[in-house]
Amino acid sequence: MTEKDYFQLLMEETGCKRSEAELALSLSNNNLEKAIIAIGFILKFITTFKIKIIFPKENIYGLMHMVINMKTSEIVRFSITFSRNPTIYEIATSMDWFSYEKAIFSARLNSGAMEIYTKETEKNLKVYIQKVLKEAIIISPEEISSVVKNFFYPTEVSIKIENEELNLTQFKKLPDYNLKQNSISSPDYDLGFIELDVKILKDNNGKPVKKIVEGDTVLSTIIDERDLTHYIAHLIGGIEDGNMYPVPAIVKKVAYKNDDFEIYLNYTPSIIGLAKVKSDTKIKILEPKHQLWWKKILPW
């Protein structure tokens, strides 16, 4: 490989700039493997803040997650939820950033969730924090805590923060959930069951809904109107470039109710879809070879 090839490969693998690639290769005597390790330290400018919020007098509990590019002071990701259910405060900030973010979106669907208040606060709080960060000299957990408290003043707020530094490569690659199986199923993080409103694709040459049985595989799209629809669709592979696409799901249960059929679909071990289908409908059935995506990557 030429020197140019080394630079190009290192830039592609790590997302670094040419000047940073030159520095890493220089520090590692042009050893590509060592350069990749070195660049990890050079590019460690992504910081995630996993935050717990309590309004003690109002008995309101909140979770907040924020990812900041420390070079530019830009907020890269931002999510928050508020609830009157104290159990959400038991979610551990020690988990990886992606699991914590998922836990926040899951908590939005649980009982006690304050959906309207969360929506109104999320946008305003993000704008407020971003403005302050642009003027801040140091972005630290103490600074973030102070900013959040100032936003809610004069309401009394208690805050707990844990931060995690990542390089660009670590941030771009999602955690290896095959290695984190035990942490996902631990009491600290339980996604629980999320039920979504979905629509099953029709097919004039398909199988009559009256003959649909458990174990059949169908195509469906998510029509749930809650604000988490796009996020969950992304998790189960039903969205690409902002567009919603049909995804395969296994029929878990079929019930006859009010002259129509209620069909429960299994997307993942924790995400269920409910479709209401007219009794004269014919449905497109997929062959067994169309294995669900999550069974390929989540064998347990």
mmCIF file of N, CA and C in Angstrom, residues 4-98:
data_model
loop_
_atom_site.group_PDB
_atom_site.id
_atom_site.type_symbol
_atom_site.label_atom_id
_atom_site.label_comp_id
_atom_site.label_asym_id
_atom_site.label_seq_id
_atom_site.Cartn_x
_atom_site.Cartn_y
_atom_site.Cartn_z
ATOM 1 N N LYS A 4 -0.500 7.224 0.481
ATOM 2 C CA LYS A 4 -1.825 7.783 0.223
ATOM 3 C C LYS A 4 -2.912 6.793 0.605
ATOM 4 N N ASP A 5 -2.674 5.498 0.306
ATOM 5 C CA ASP A 5 -3.650 4.458 0.646
ATOM 6 C C ASP A 5 -3.840 4.356 2.150
ATOM 7 N N TYR A 6 -2.725 4.470 2.891
ATOM 8 C CA TYR A 6 -2.798 4.410 4.346
ATOM 9 C C TYR A 6 -3.659 5.550 4.894
ATOM 10 N N PHE A 7 -3.426 6.745 4.374
ATOM 11 C CA PHE A 7 -4.205 7.898 4.822
ATOM 12 C C PHE A 7 -5.691 7.691 4.520
ATOM 13 N N GLN A 8 -5.980 7.272 3.291
ATOM 14 C CA GLN A 8 -7.361 7.098 2.860
ATOM 15 C C GLN A 8 -8.074 6.038 3.696
ATOM 16 N N LEU A 9 -7.406 4.910 3.930
ATOM 17 C CA LEU A 9 -8.008 3.825 4.699
ATOM 18 C C LEU A 9 -8.269 4.257 6.136
ATOM 19 N N LEU A 10 -7.317 4.946 6.715
ATOM 20 C CA LEU A 10 -7.469 5.400 8.094
ATOM 21 C C LEU A 10 -8.610 6.417 8.210
ATOM 22 N N MET A 11 -8.719 7.303 7.235
ATOM 23 C CA MET A 11 -9.795 8.293 7.245
ATOM 24 C C MET A 11 -11.156 7.628 7.086
ATOM 25 N N GLU A 12 -11.235 6.609 6.240
ATOM 26 C CA GLU A 12 -12.499 5.908 6.023
ATOM 27 C C GLU A 12 -12.906 5.100 7.247
ATOM 28 N N GLU A 13 -11.936 4.480 7.901
ATOM 29 C CA GLU A 13 -12.221 3.611 9.034
ATOM 30 C C GLU A 13 -12.627 4.391 10.281
ATOM 31 N N THR A 14 -12.056 5.562 10.448
ATOM 32 C CA THR A 14 -12.270 6.296 11.700
ATOM 33 C C THR A 14 -13.052 7.583 11.554
ATOM 34 N N GLY A 15 -13.207 8.069 10.316
ATOM 35 C CA GLY A 15 -13.913 9.331 10.110
ATOM 36 C C GLY A 15 -13.079 10.547 10.459
ATOM 37 N N CYS A 16 -11.765 10.372 10.526
ATOM 38 C CA CYS A 16 -10.894 11.484 10.893
ATOM 39 C C CYS A 16 -10.535 12.337 9.669
ATOM 40 N N LYS A 17 -9.940 13.499 9.938
ATOM 41 C CA LYS A 17 -9.442 14.364 8.874
ATOM 42 C C LYS A 17 -8.038 13.924 8.471
ATOM 43 N N ARG A 18 -7.555 14.427 7.328
ATOM 44 C CA ARG A 18 -6.231 14.032 6.847
ATOM 45 C C ARG A 18 -5.134 14.438 7.842
ATOM 46 N N SER A 19 -5.247 15.626 8.410
ATOM 47 C CA SER A 19 -4.236 16.075 9.370
ATOM 48 C C SER A 19 -4.187 15.159 10.588
ATOM 49 N N GLU A 20 -5.361 14.679 11.016
ATOM 50 C CA GLU A 20 -5.419 13.774 12.159
ATOM 51 C C GLU A 20 -4.859 12.406 11.792
ATOM 52 N N ALA A 21 -5.117 11.967 10.544
ATOM 53 C CA ALA A 21 -4.564 10.694 10.076
ATOM 54 C C ALA A 21 -3.038 10.758 10.011
ATOM 55 N N GLU A 22 -2.523 11.879 9.538
ATOM 56 C CA GLU A 22 -1.069 12.069 9.460
ATOM 57 C C GLU A 22 -0.441 11.994 10.850
ATOM 58 N N LEU A 23 -1.087 12.629 11.825
ATOM 59 C CA LEU A 23 -0.569 12.629 13.188
ATOM 60 C C LEU A 23 -0.582 11.215 13.771
ATOM 61 N N ALA A 24 -1.683 10.499 13.567
ATOM 62 C CA ALA A 24 -1.796 9.143 14.118
ATOM 63 C C ALA A 24 -0.771 8.206 13.504
ATOM 64 N N LEU A 25 -0.566 8.285 12.194
ATOM 65 C CA LEU A 25 0.424 7.437 11.525
ATOM 66 C C LEU A 25 1.842 7.800 11.957
ATOM 67 N N SER A 26 2.054 9.077 12.190
ATOM 68 C CA SER A 26 3.361 9.526 12.650
ATOM 69 C C SER A 26 3.667 8.974 14.038
ATOM 70 N N LEU A 27 2.667 9.004 14.914
ATOM 71 C CA LEU A 27 2.852 8.515 16.277
ATOM 72 C C LEU A 27 3.038 7.004 16.330
ATOM 73 N N SER A 28 2.542 6.304 15.305
ATOM 74 C CA SER A 28 2.602 4.839 15.295
ATOM 75 C C SER A 28 3.626 4.293 14.306
ATOM 76 N N ASN A 29 4.503 5.177 13.811
ATOM 77 C CA ASN A 29 5.524 4.747 12.836
ATOM 78 C C ASN A 29 4.910 4.047 11.619
ATOM 79 N N ASN A 30 3.802 4.612 11.120
ATOM 80 C CA ASN A 30 3.109 4.110 9.928
ATOM 81 C C ASN A 30 2.547 2.699 10.089
ATOM 82 N N ASN A 31 2.328 2.287 11.341
ATOM 83 C CA ASN A 31 1.673 1.004 11.604
ATOM 84 C C ASN A 31 0.166 1.273 11.649
ATOM 85 N N LEU A 32 -0.550 0.739 10.646
ATOM 86 C CA LEU A 32 -1.968 1.064 10.492
ATOM 87 C C LEU A 32 -2.788 0.625 11.703
ATOM 88 N N GLU A 33 -2.505 -0.561 12.211
ATOM 89 C CA GLU A 33 -3.268 -1.081 13.348
ATOM 90 C C GLU A 33 -3.093 -0.197 14.577
ATOM 91 N N LYS A 34 -1.844 0.211 14.832
ATOM 92 C CA LYS A 34 -1.581 1.091 15.968
ATOM 93 C C LYS A 34 -2.148 2.486 15.720
ATOM 94 N N ALA A 35 -2.171 2.896 14.465
ATOM 95 C CA ALA A 35 -2.706 4.218 14.128
ATOM 96 C C ALA A 35 -4.195 4.302 14.424
ATOM 97 N N ILE A 36 -4.915 3.205 14.156
ATOM 98 C CA ILE A 36 -6.354 3.172 14.436
ATOM 99 C C ILE A 36 -6.603 3.310 15.928
ATOM 100 N N ILE A 37 -5.737 2.660 16.735
ATOM 101 C CA ILE A 37 -5.862 2.784 18.184
ATOM 102 C C ILE A 37 -5.555 4.212 18.620
ATOM 103 N N ALA A 38 -4.510 4.784 18.019
ATOM 104 C CA ALA A 38 -4.110 6.149 18.374
ATOM 105 C C ALA A 38 -5.188 7.165 18.022
ATOM 106 N N ILE A 39 -5.817 6.972 16.864
ATOM 107 C CA ILE A 39 -6.831 7.928 16.417
ATOM 108 C C ILE A 39 -8.029 7.931 17.359
ATOM 109 N N GLY A 40 -8.231 6.773 18.023
ATOM 110 C CA GLY A 40 -9.324 6.683 18.992
ATOM 111 C C GLY A 40 -9.174 7.690 20.112
ATOM 112 N N PHE A 41 -7.927 7.918 20.532
ATOM 113 C CA PHE A 41 -7.683 8.896 21.586
ATOM 114 C C PHE A 41 -7.725 10.323 21.030
ATOM 115 N N ILE A 42 -7.216 10.484 19.811
ATOM 116 C CA ILE A 42 -7.202 11.813 19.194
ATOM 117 C C ILE A 42 -8.624 12.322 18.957
ATOM 118 N N LEU A 43 -9.508 11.411 18.550
ATOM 119 C CA LEU A 43 -10.872 11.812 18.182
ATOM 120 C C LEU A 43 -11.880 11.697 19.318
ATOM 121 N N LYS A 44 -11.410 11.591 20.535
ATOM 122 C CA LYS A 44 -12.334 11.408 21.654
ATOM 123 C C LYS A 44 -12.963 12.737 22.038
ATOM 124 N N PHE A 45 -13.848 13.212 21.174
ATOM 125 C CA PHE A 45 -14.467 14.513 21.433
ATOM 126 C C PHE A 45 -15.990 14.433 21.492
ATOM 127 N N ILE A 46 -16.549 13.218 21.496
ATOM 128 C CA ILE A 46 -17.989 13.035 21.664
ATOM 129 C C ILE A 46 -18.255 12.706 23.129
ATOM 130 N N THR A 47 -19.127 13.464 23.767
ATOM 131 C CA THR A 47 -19.472 13.195 25.168
ATOM 132 C C THR A 47 -20.971 13.016 25.297
ATOM 133 N N THR A 48 -21.367 11.936 25.946
ATOM 134 C CA THR A 48 -22.787 11.708 26.199
ATOM 135 C C THR A 48 -23.072 12.005 27.667
ATOM 136 N N PHE A 49 -24.173 12.665 27.911
ATOM 137 C CA PHE A 49 -24.596 12.980 29.275
ATOM 138 C C PHE A 49 -25.914 12.251 29.544
ATOM 139 N N LYS A 50 -25.867 11.334 30.520
ATOM 140 C CA LYS A 50 -27.067 10.589 30.918
ATOM 141 C C LYS A 50 -27.550 11.195 32.229
ATOM 142 N N ILE A 51 -28.749 11.752 32.202
ATOM 143 C CA ILE A 51 -29.209 12.624 33.287
ATOM 144 C C ILE A 51 -30.542 12.147 33.877
ATOM 145 N N LYS A 52 -30.635 12.230 35.211
ATOM 146 C CA LYS A 52 -31.888 11.977 35.913
ATOM 147 C C LYS A 52 -32.339 13.280 36.569
ATOM 148 N N ILE A 53 -33.632 13.552 36.471
ATOM 149 C CA ILE A 53 -34.189 14.799 37.005
ATOM 150 C C ILE A 53 -35.371 14.488 37.921
ATOM 151 N N ILE A 54 -35.427 15.170 39.057
ATOM 152 C CA ILE A 54 -36.573 15.027 39.962
ATOM 153 C C ILE A 54 -37.085 16.410 40.347
ATOM 154 N N PHE A 55 -38.413 16.572 40.264
ATOM 155 C CA PHE A 55 -39.079 17.746 40.825
ATOM 156 C C PHE A 55 -39.701 17.254 42.140
ATOM 157 N N PRO A 56 -38.984 17.362 43.263
ATOM 158 C CA PRO A 56 -39.432 16.748 44.524
ATOM 159 C C PRO A 56 -40.792 17.224 45.017
ATOM 160 N N LYS A 57 -41.110 18.498 44.832
ATOM 161 C CA LYS A 57 -42.387 19.010 45.335
ATOM 162 C C LYS A 57 -43.555 18.608 44.443
ATOM 163 N N GLU A 58 -43.277 18.396 43.160
ATOM 164 C CA GLU A 58 -44.341 18.052 42.209
ATOM 165 C C GLU A 58 -44.433 16.536 41.973
ATOM 166 N N ASN A 59 -43.486 15.778 42.524
ATOM 167 C CA ASN A 59 -43.428 14.317 42.306
ATOM 168 C C ASN A 59 -43.371 13.972 40.813
ATOM 169 N N ILE A 60 -42.506 14.689 40.100
ATOM 170 C CA ILE A 60 -42.291 14.436 38.677
ATOM 171 C C ILE A 60 -40.868 13.920 38.492
ATOM 172 N N TYR A 61 -40.736 12.881 37.668
ATOM 173 C CA TYR A 61 -39.436 12.243 37.445
ATOM 174 C C TYR A 61 -39.078 12.340 35.961
ATOM 175 N N GLY A 62 -37.832 12.637 35.694
ATOM 176 C CA GLY A 62 -37.420 12.797 34.302
ATOM 177 C C GLY A 62 -36.122 12.087 33.985
ATOM 178 N N LEU A 63 -36.006 11.688 32.728
ATOM 179 C CA LEU A 63 -34.767 11.132 32.194
ATOM 180 C C LEU A 63 -34.372 11.973 30.995
ATOM 181 N N MET A 64 -33.091 12.231 30.866
ATOM 182 C CA MET A 64 -32.622 13.070 29.771
ATOM 183 C C MET A 64 -31.317 12.517 29.243
ATOM 184 N N HIS A 65 -31.160 12.538 27.913
ATOM 185 C CA HIS A 65 -29.929 12.066 27.286
ATOM 186 C C HIS A 65 -29.486 13.096 26.262
ATOM 187 N N MET A 66 -28.204 13.433 26.331
ATOM 188 C CA MET A 66 -27.692 14.450 25.422
ATOM 189 C C MET A 66 -26.293 14.047 24.956
ATOM 190 N N VAL A 67 -26.077 14.117 23.636
ATOM 191 C CA VAL A 67 -24.772 13.826 23.053
ATOM 192 C C VAL A 67 -24.233 15.120 22.468
ATOM 193 N N ILE A 68 -23.013 15.488 22.874
ATOM 194 C CA ILE A 68 -22.441 16.767 22.451
ATOM 195 C C ILE A 68 -21.110 16.555 21.731
ATOM 196 N N ASN A 69 -20.960 17.226 20.600
ATOM 197 C CA ASN A 69 -19.675 17.290 19.911
ATOM 198 C C ASN A 69 -18.870 18.385 20.607
ATOM 199 N N MET A 70 -17.855 17.973 21.383
ATOM 200 C CA MET A 70 -17.125 18.929 22.210
ATOM 201 C C MET A 70 -16.261 19.884 21.387
ATOM 202 N N LYS A 71 -15.984 19.530 20.134
ATOM 203 C CA LYS A 71 -15.212 20.419 19.264
ATOM 204 C C LYS A 71 -16.029 21.625 18.841
ATOM 205 N N THR A 72 -17.297 21.364 18.520
ATOM 206 C CA THR A 72 -18.152 22.418 17.974
ATOM 207 C C THR A 72 -19.197 22.924 18.968
ATOM 208 N N SER A 73 -19.311 22.221 20.131
ATOM 209 C CA SER A 73 -20.331 22.534 21.144
ATOM 210 C C SER A 73 -21.743 22.319 20.618
ATOM 211 N N GLU A 74 -21.871 21.483 19.588
ATOM 212 C CA GLU A 74 -23.188 21.192 19.005
ATOM 213 C C GLU A 74 -23.831 19.987 19.694
ATOM 214 N N ILE A 75 -25.137 20.072 19.931
ATOM 215 C CA ILE A 75 -25.890 18.931 20.447
ATOM 216 C C ILE A 75 -26.190 18.005 19.277
ATOM 217 N N VAL A 76 -25.670 16.785 19.332
ATOM 218 C CA VAL A 76 -25.830 15.826 18.250
ATOM 219 C C VAL A 76 -27.113 15.019 18.412
ATOM 220 N N ARG A 77 -27.425 14.624 19.641
ATOM 221 C CA ARG A 77 -28.651 13.876 19.934
ATOM 222 C C ARG A 77 -29.233 14.427 21.227
ATOM 223 N N PHE A 78 -30.557 14.413 21.306
ATOM 224 C CA PHE A 78 -31.207 14.952 22.498
ATOM 225 C C PHE A 78 -32.548 14.252 22.685
ATOM 226 N N SER A 79 -32.766 13.708 23.862
ATOM 227 C CA SER A 79 -34.055 13.062 24.158
ATOM 228 C C SER A 79 -34.366 13.237 25.637
ATOM 229 N N ILE A 80 -35.638 13.291 25.946
ATOM 230 C CA ILE A 80 -36.054 13.531 27.326
ATOM 231 C C ILE A 80 -37.444 12.956 27.535
ATOM 232 N N THR A 81 -37.760 12.600 28.761
ATOM 233 C CA THR A 81 -39.119 12.184 29.088
ATOM 234 C C THR A 81 -39.402 12.532 30.529
ATOM 235 N N PHE A 82 -40.667 12.876 30.821
ATOM 236 C CA PHE A 82 -41.104 13.163 32.178
ATOM 237 C C PHE A 82 -42.278 12.258 32.517
ATOM 238 N N SER A 83 -42.348 11.871 33.774
ATOM 239 C CA SER A 83 -43.386 10.928 34.186
ATOM 240 C C SER A 83 -43.699 11.119 35.667
ATOM 241 N N ARG A 84 -44.898 10.713 36.032
ATOM 242 C CA ARG A 84 -45.263 10.688 37.446
ATOM 243 C C ARG A 84 -45.016 9.306 38.034
ATOM 244 N N ASN A 85 -44.459 8.430 37.229
ATOM 245 C CA ASN A 85 -44.150 7.071 37.677
ATOM 246 C C ASN A 85 -42.713 7.023 38.198
ATOM 247 N N PRO A 86 -42.511 6.860 39.496
ATOM 248 C CA PRO A 86 -41.160 6.903 40.070
ATOM 249 C C PRO A 86 -40.255 5.757 39.615
ATOM 250 N N THR A 87 -40.826 4.704 39.037
ATOM 251 C CA THR A 87 -39.997 3.566 38.632
ATOM 252 C C THR A 87 -39.017 3.925 37.518
ATOM 253 N N ILE A 88 -39.316 4.963 36.736
ATOM 254 C CA ILE A 88 -38.389 5.305 35.651
ATOM 255 C C ILE A 88 -37.073 5.839 36.215
ATOM 256 N N TYR A 89 -37.119 6.329 37.444
ATOM 257 C CA TYR A 89 -35.898 6.861 38.050
ATOM 258 C C TYR A 89 -34.933 5.736 38.432
ATOM 259 N N GLU A 90 -35.418 4.482 38.412
ATOM 260 C CA GLU A 90 -34.571 3.344 38.740
ATOM 261 C C GLU A 90 -33.708 2.916 37.547
ATOM 262 N N ILE A 91 -33.985 3.465 36.371
ATOM 263 C CA ILE A 91 -33.176 3.135 35.193
ATOM 264 C C ILE A 91 -31.753 3.631 35.420
ATOM 265 N N ALA A 92 -30.781 2.751 35.218
ATOM 266 C CA ALA A 92 -29.392 3.052 35.567
ATOM 267 C C ALA A 92 -28.704 3.912 34.518
ATOM 268 N N THR A 93 -28.017 4.955 34.971
ATOM 269 C CA THR A 93 -27.222 5.786 34.061
ATOM 270 C C THR A 93 -25.905 5.107 33.706
ATOM 271 N N SER A 94 -25.617 3.978 34.341
ATOM 272 C CA SER A 94 -24.361 3.268 34.078
ATOM 273 C C SER A 94 -24.400 2.470 32.776
ATOM 274 N N MET A 95 -25.601 2.278 32.218
ATOM 275 C CA MET A 95 -25.699 1.539 30.958
ATOM 276 C C MET A 95 -25.126 2.369 29.812
ATOM 277 N N ASP A 96 -24.837 1.718 28.668
ATOM 278 C CA ASP A 96 -24.283 2.449 27.533
ATOM 279 C C ASP A 96 -25.303 3.464 27.015
ATOM 280 N N TRP A 97 -24.787 4.452 26.280
ATOM 281 C CA TRP A 97 -25.629 5.579 25.854
ATOM 282 C C TRP A 97 -26.807 5.151 25.003
ATOM 283 N N PHE A 98 -26.608 4.133 24.148
ATOM 284 C CA PHE A 98 -27.687 3.738 23.251
ATOM 285 C C PHE A 98 -28.812 3.059 24.032
#
